mmCIF file with all atom_site columns, C-alpha atoms in Angstrom:
data_model
loop_
_atom_site.group_PDB
_atom_site.id
_atom_site.type_symbol
_atom_site.label_atom_id
_atom_site.label_alt_id
_atom_site.label_comp_id
_atom_site.label_asym_id
_atom_site.label_entity_id
_atom_site.label_seq_id
_atom_site.pdbx_PDB_ins_code
_atom_site.Cartn_x
_atom_site.Cartn_y
_atom_site.Cartn_z
_atom_site.occupancy
_atom_site.B_iso_or_equiv
_atom_site.pdbx_formal_charge
_atom_site.auth_seq_id
_atom_site.auth_comp_id
_atom_site.auth_asym_id
_atom_site.auth_atom_id
_atom_site.pdbx_PDB_model_num
ATOM 1   C CA . UNK A 1 1   ? -84.015 -244.845 114.656 1.00 0.00 ? 1   UNK A CA 1
ATOM 2   C CA . UNK A 1 2   ? -82.713 -245.675 118.941 1.00 0.00 ? 2   UNK A CA 1
ATOM 3   C CA . UNK A 1 3   ? -84.836 -247.689 121.001 1.00 0.00 ? 3   UNK A CA 1
ATOM 4   C CA . UNK A 1 4   ? -84.862 -246.653 125.006 1.00 0.00 ? 4   UNK A CA 1
ATOM 5   C CA . UNK A 1 5   ? -85.696 -248.869 127.461 1.00 0.00 ? 5   UNK A CA 1
ATOM 6   C CA . UNK A 1 6   ? -86.996 -246.057 129.966 1.00 0.00 ? 6   UNK A CA 1
ATOM 7   C CA . UNK A 1 7   ? -86.622 -249.394 132.321 1.00 0.00 ? 7   UNK A CA 1
ATOM 8   C CA . UNK A 1 8   ? -83.682 -250.838 132.069 1.00 0.00 ? 8   UNK A CA 1
ATOM 9   C CA . UNK A 1 9   ? -80.935 -251.172 134.307 1.00 0.00 ? 9   UNK A CA 1
ATOM 10  C CA . UNK A 1 10  ? -78.520 -249.661 131.315 1.00 0.00 ? 10  UNK A CA 1
ATOM 11  C CA . UNK A 1 11  ? -78.043 -245.663 131.693 1.00 0.00 ? 11  UNK A CA 1
ATOM 12  C CA . UNK A 1 12  ? -79.967 -243.984 128.908 1.00 0.00 ? 12  UNK A CA 1
ATOM 13  C CA . UNK A 1 13  ? -77.070 -241.976 127.836 1.00 0.00 ? 13  UNK A CA 1
ATOM 14  C CA . UNK A 1 14  ? -75.283 -245.188 127.470 1.00 0.00 ? 14  UNK A CA 1
ATOM 15  C CA . UNK A 1 15  ? -78.615 -246.571 125.590 1.00 0.00 ? 15  UNK A CA 1
ATOM 16  C CA . UNK A 1 16  ? -78.284 -243.710 123.302 1.00 0.00 ? 16  UNK A CA 1
ATOM 17  C CA . UNK A 1 17  ? -74.587 -244.081 122.276 1.00 0.00 ? 17  UNK A CA 1
ATOM 18  C CA . UNK A 1 18  ? -75.516 -248.086 121.817 1.00 0.00 ? 18  UNK A CA 1
ATOM 19  C CA . UNK A 1 19  ? -78.242 -247.192 119.368 1.00 0.00 ? 19  UNK A CA 1
ATOM 20  C CA . UNK A 1 20  ? -75.699 -244.886 117.659 1.00 0.00 ? 20  UNK A CA 1
ATOM 21  C CA . UNK A 1 21  ? -73.342 -247.190 116.841 1.00 0.00 ? 21  UNK A CA 1
ATOM 22  C CA . UNK A 1 22  ? -75.012 -249.756 115.502 1.00 0.00 ? 22  UNK A CA 1
ATOM 23  C CA . UNK A 1 23  ? -76.636 -247.966 113.256 1.00 0.00 ? 23  UNK A CA 1
ATOM 24  C CA . UNK A 1 24  ? -73.091 -246.816 111.910 1.00 0.00 ? 24  UNK A CA 1
ATOM 25  C CA . UNK A 1 25  ? -72.224 -249.738 112.596 1.00 0.00 ? 25  UNK A CA 1
ATOM 26  C CA . UNK A 1 26  ? -74.871 -251.278 110.623 1.00 0.00 ? 26  UNK A CA 1
ATOM 27  C CA . UNK A 1 27  ? -74.092 -248.565 107.211 1.00 0.00 ? 27  UNK A CA 1
ATOM 28  C CA . UNK A 1 28  ? -77.540 -246.934 108.248 1.00 0.00 ? 28  UNK A CA 1
ATOM 29  C CA . UNK A 1 29  ? -75.429 -243.890 109.572 1.00 0.00 ? 29  UNK A CA 1
ATOM 30  C CA . UNK A 1 30  ? -71.884 -243.199 106.840 1.00 0.00 ? 30  UNK A CA 1
ATOM 31  C CA . UNK A 1 31  ? -69.349 -240.975 107.898 1.00 0.00 ? 31  UNK A CA 1
ATOM 32  C CA . UNK A 1 32  ? -70.509 -237.370 107.789 1.00 0.00 ? 32  UNK A CA 1
ATOM 33  C CA . UNK A 1 33  ? -73.726 -237.753 108.144 1.00 0.00 ? 33  UNK A CA 1
ATOM 34  C CA . UNK A 1 34  ? -75.497 -234.880 110.637 1.00 0.00 ? 34  UNK A CA 1
ATOM 35  C CA . UNK A 1 35  ? -76.885 -236.671 113.856 1.00 0.00 ? 35  UNK A CA 1
ATOM 36  C CA . UNK A 1 36  ? -79.747 -234.632 114.840 1.00 0.00 ? 36  UNK A CA 1
ATOM 37  C CA . UNK A 1 37  ? -79.700 -231.778 117.703 1.00 0.00 ? 37  UNK A CA 1
ATOM 38  C CA . UNK A 1 38  ? -79.507 -232.492 120.325 1.00 0.00 ? 38  UNK A CA 1
ATOM 39  C CA . UNK A 1 39  ? -82.552 -230.766 121.585 1.00 0.00 ? 39  UNK A CA 1
ATOM 40  C CA . UNK A 1 40  ? -84.731 -232.127 119.372 1.00 0.00 ? 40  UNK A CA 1
ATOM 41  C CA . UNK A 1 41  ? -83.561 -235.971 119.979 1.00 0.00 ? 41  UNK A CA 1
ATOM 42  C CA . UNK A 1 42  ? -84.441 -235.250 123.225 1.00 0.00 ? 42  UNK A CA 1
ATOM 43  C CA . UNK A 1 43  ? -87.983 -234.190 122.250 1.00 0.00 ? 43  UNK A CA 1
ATOM 44  C CA . UNK A 1 44  ? -88.334 -237.235 119.977 1.00 0.00 ? 44  UNK A CA 1
ATOM 45  C CA . UNK A 1 45  ? -87.101 -239.516 122.519 1.00 0.00 ? 45  UNK A CA 1
ATOM 46  C CA . UNK A 1 46  ? -89.327 -237.820 125.552 1.00 0.00 ? 46  UNK A CA 1
ATOM 47  C CA . UNK A 1 47  ? -86.192 -237.064 126.868 1.00 0.00 ? 47  UNK A CA 1
ATOM 48  C CA . UNK A 1 48  ? -83.764 -234.147 129.338 1.00 0.00 ? 48  UNK A CA 1
ATOM 49  C CA . UNK A 1 49  ? -81.816 -232.226 126.257 1.00 0.00 ? 49  UNK A CA 1
ATOM 50  C CA . UNK A 1 50  ? -79.035 -232.456 128.848 1.00 0.00 ? 50  UNK A CA 1
ATOM 51  C CA . UNK A 1 51  ? -78.501 -236.714 128.153 1.00 0.00 ? 51  UNK A CA 1
ATOM 52  C CA . UNK A 1 52  ? -78.690 -236.721 124.816 1.00 0.00 ? 52  UNK A CA 1
ATOM 53  C CA . UNK A 1 53  ? -75.486 -233.847 125.137 1.00 0.00 ? 53  UNK A CA 1
ATOM 54  C CA . UNK A 1 54  ? -74.494 -236.113 127.314 1.00 0.00 ? 54  UNK A CA 1
ATOM 55  C CA . UNK A 1 55  ? -74.158 -239.380 124.659 1.00 0.00 ? 55  UNK A CA 1
ATOM 56  C CA . UNK A 1 56  ? -73.169 -236.675 121.975 1.00 0.00 ? 56  UNK A CA 1
ATOM 57  C CA . UNK A 1 57  ? -70.386 -236.310 124.071 1.00 0.00 ? 57  UNK A CA 1
ATOM 58  C CA . UNK A 1 58  ? -68.982 -239.826 125.058 1.00 0.00 ? 58  UNK A CA 1
ATOM 59  C CA . UNK A 1 59  ? -69.405 -240.131 121.437 1.00 0.00 ? 59  UNK A CA 1
ATOM 60  C CA . UNK A 1 60  ? -67.407 -237.453 120.332 1.00 0.00 ? 60  UNK A CA 1
ATOM 61  C CA . UNK A 1 61  ? -64.459 -238.521 123.040 1.00 0.00 ? 61  UNK A CA 1
ATOM 62  C CA . UNK A 1 62  ? -64.836 -241.908 121.725 1.00 0.00 ? 62  UNK A CA 1
ATOM 63  C CA . UNK A 1 63  ? -63.750 -240.722 118.071 1.00 0.00 ? 63  UNK A CA 1
ATOM 64  C CA . UNK A 1 64  ? -67.808 -242.265 117.013 1.00 0.00 ? 64  UNK A CA 1
ATOM 65  C CA . UNK A 1 65  ? -68.460 -238.637 115.674 1.00 0.00 ? 65  UNK A CA 1
ATOM 66  C CA . UNK A 1 66  ? -67.727 -235.200 115.947 1.00 0.00 ? 66  UNK A CA 1
ATOM 67  C CA . UNK A 1 67  ? -68.608 -231.297 116.542 1.00 0.00 ? 67  UNK A CA 1
ATOM 68  C CA . UNK A 1 68  ? -68.980 -228.418 114.195 1.00 0.00 ? 68  UNK A CA 1
ATOM 69  C CA . UNK A 1 69  ? -69.670 -225.145 116.525 1.00 0.00 ? 69  UNK A CA 1
ATOM 70  C CA . UNK A 1 70  ? -73.038 -223.516 115.088 1.00 0.00 ? 70  UNK A CA 1
ATOM 71  C CA . UNK A 1 71  ? -73.635 -226.775 112.446 1.00 0.00 ? 71  UNK A CA 1
ATOM 72  C CA . UNK A 1 72  ? -74.031 -230.189 114.994 1.00 0.00 ? 72  UNK A CA 1
ATOM 73  C CA . UNK A 1 73  ? -72.701 -233.646 115.158 1.00 0.00 ? 73  UNK A CA 1
ATOM 74  C CA . UNK A 1 74  ? -71.888 -235.493 112.359 1.00 0.00 ? 74  UNK A CA 1
ATOM 75  C CA . UNK A 1 75  ? -70.352 -239.204 111.971 1.00 0.00 ? 75  UNK A CA 1
ATOM 76  C CA . UNK A 1 76  ? -66.438 -239.630 111.830 1.00 0.00 ? 76  UNK A CA 1
ATOM 77  C CA . UNK A 1 77  ? -64.072 -241.114 109.773 1.00 0.00 ? 77  UNK A CA 1
ATOM 78  C CA . UNK A 1 78  ? -64.417 -244.989 111.539 1.00 0.00 ? 78  UNK A CA 1
ATOM 79  C CA . UNK A 1 79  ? -61.189 -246.268 112.301 1.00 0.00 ? 79  UNK A CA 1
ATOM 80  C CA . UNK A 1 80  ? -62.362 -249.389 114.171 1.00 0.00 ? 80  UNK A CA 1
ATOM 81  C CA . UNK A 1 81  ? -63.985 -247.505 116.756 1.00 0.00 ? 81  UNK A CA 1
ATOM 82  C CA . UNK A 1 82  ? -67.533 -249.047 116.196 1.00 0.00 ? 82  UNK A CA 1
ATOM 83  C CA . UNK A 1 83  ? -66.430 -252.477 115.702 1.00 0.00 ? 83  UNK A CA 1
ATOM 84  C CA . UNK A 1 84  ? -63.990 -251.642 119.701 1.00 0.00 ? 84  UNK A CA 1
ATOM 85  C CA . UNK A 1 85  ? -67.724 -249.875 121.543 1.00 0.00 ? 85  UNK A CA 1
ATOM 86  C CA . UNK A 1 86  ? -69.869 -253.108 119.685 1.00 0.00 ? 86  UNK A CA 1
ATOM 87  C CA . UNK A 1 87  ? -67.160 -255.945 120.781 1.00 0.00 ? 87  UNK A CA 1
ATOM 88  C CA . UNK A 1 88  ? -66.938 -254.217 124.661 1.00 0.00 ? 88  UNK A CA 1
ATOM 89  C CA . UNK A 1 89  ? -71.061 -253.937 124.360 1.00 0.00 ? 89  UNK A CA 1
ATOM 90  C CA . UNK A 1 90  ? -71.005 -257.503 123.709 1.00 0.00 ? 90  UNK A CA 1
ATOM 91  C CA . UNK A 1 91  ? -67.906 -258.675 126.286 1.00 0.00 ? 91  UNK A CA 1
ATOM 92  C CA . UNK A 1 92  ? -70.036 -257.029 129.279 1.00 0.00 ? 92  UNK A CA 1
ATOM 93  C CA . UNK A 1 93  ? -73.336 -259.060 127.888 1.00 0.00 ? 93  UNK A CA 1
ATOM 94  C CA . UNK A 1 94  ? -71.453 -262.245 127.668 1.00 0.00 ? 94  UNK A CA 1
ATOM 95  C CA . UNK A 1 95  ? -69.655 -261.913 130.629 1.00 0.00 ? 95  UNK A CA 1
ATOM 96  C CA . UNK A 1 96  ? -72.972 -261.411 131.828 1.00 0.00 ? 96  UNK A CA 1
ATOM 97  C CA . UNK A 1 97  ? -75.103 -264.218 130.617 1.00 0.00 ? 97  UNK A CA 1
ATOM 98  C CA . UNK A 1 98  ? -71.688 -266.496 131.635 1.00 0.00 ? 98  UNK A CA 1
ATOM 99  C CA . UNK A 1 99  ? -72.267 -265.598 135.217 1.00 0.00 ? 99  UNK A CA 1
ATOM 100 C CA . UNK A 1 100 ? -75.921 -265.924 135.557 1.00 0.00 ? 100 UNK A CA 1
ATOM 101 C CA . UNK A 1 101 ? -74.730 -269.619 133.998 1.00 0.00 ? 101 UNK A CA 1
ATOM 102 C CA . UNK A 1 102 ? -75.637 -269.642 129.868 1.00 0.00 ? 102 UNK A CA 1
ATOM 103 C CA . UNK A 1 103 ? -72.203 -271.834 128.679 1.00 0.00 ? 103 UNK A CA 1
ATOM 104 C CA . UNK A 1 104 ? -70.223 -271.115 125.876 1.00 0.00 ? 104 UNK A CA 1
ATOM 105 C CA . UNK A 1 105 ? -71.929 -273.608 123.738 1.00 0.00 ? 105 UNK A CA 1
ATOM 106 C CA . UNK A 1 106 ? -75.284 -272.100 124.311 1.00 0.00 ? 106 UNK A CA 1
ATOM 107 C CA . UNK A 1 107 ? -73.269 -268.647 123.013 1.00 0.00 ? 107 UNK A CA 1
ATOM 108 C CA . UNK A 1 108 ? -72.383 -270.062 120.631 1.00 0.00 ? 108 UNK A CA 1
ATOM 109 C CA . UNK A 1 109 ? -75.956 -271.759 119.212 1.00 0.00 ? 109 UNK A CA 1
ATOM 110 C CA . UNK A 1 110 ? -77.147 -268.299 119.441 1.00 0.00 ? 110 UNK A CA 1
ATOM 111 C CA . UNK A 1 111 ? -74.717 -266.360 117.765 1.00 0.00 ? 111 UNK A CA 1
ATOM 112 C CA . UNK A 1 112 ? -75.239 -269.247 114.824 1.00 0.00 ? 112 UNK A CA 1
ATOM 113 C CA . UNK A 1 113 ? -79.333 -268.416 115.027 1.00 0.00 ? 113 UNK A CA 1
ATOM 114 C CA . UNK A 1 114 ? -78.777 -264.779 115.028 1.00 0.00 ? 114 UNK A CA 1
ATOM 115 C CA . UNK A 1 115 ? -76.440 -264.921 111.985 1.00 0.00 ? 115 UNK A CA 1
ATOM 116 C CA . UNK A 1 116 ? -78.983 -267.675 110.066 1.00 0.00 ? 116 UNK A CA 1
ATOM 117 C CA . UNK A 1 117 ? -81.951 -264.511 110.801 1.00 0.00 ? 117 UNK A CA 1
ATOM 118 C CA . UNK A 1 118 ? -79.487 -261.843 109.657 1.00 0.00 ? 118 UNK A CA 1
ATOM 119 C CA . UNK A 1 119 ? -79.181 -263.195 106.076 1.00 0.00 ? 119 UNK A CA 1
ATOM 120 C CA . UNK A 1 120 ? -82.390 -263.802 105.532 1.00 0.00 ? 120 UNK A CA 1
#
């Protein structure tokens, strides 16, 4: 479901947010689908439940999910939230690549390669 890099520099709660954003953006999770409970997801991923709760809180604040008392968290109707979040992540990664010396041409080539890979 969601892959977490425990040794990476990106905070774990942000990785969880990004993972759910990608699942929703790809259509794997649809509007009103129930997300796993914070405790059960934390146990599955080997994380502290507070970390997952923080991610869910952030996703709710961003309008990506909504919670129902006593029922859990669900995927909200998307009004461009997912695309905006994915573009923010893309922009940050592209900026970091450019600062590291990757050229815009190399980035475009990489995007073309990713598109070809996804169309297989």
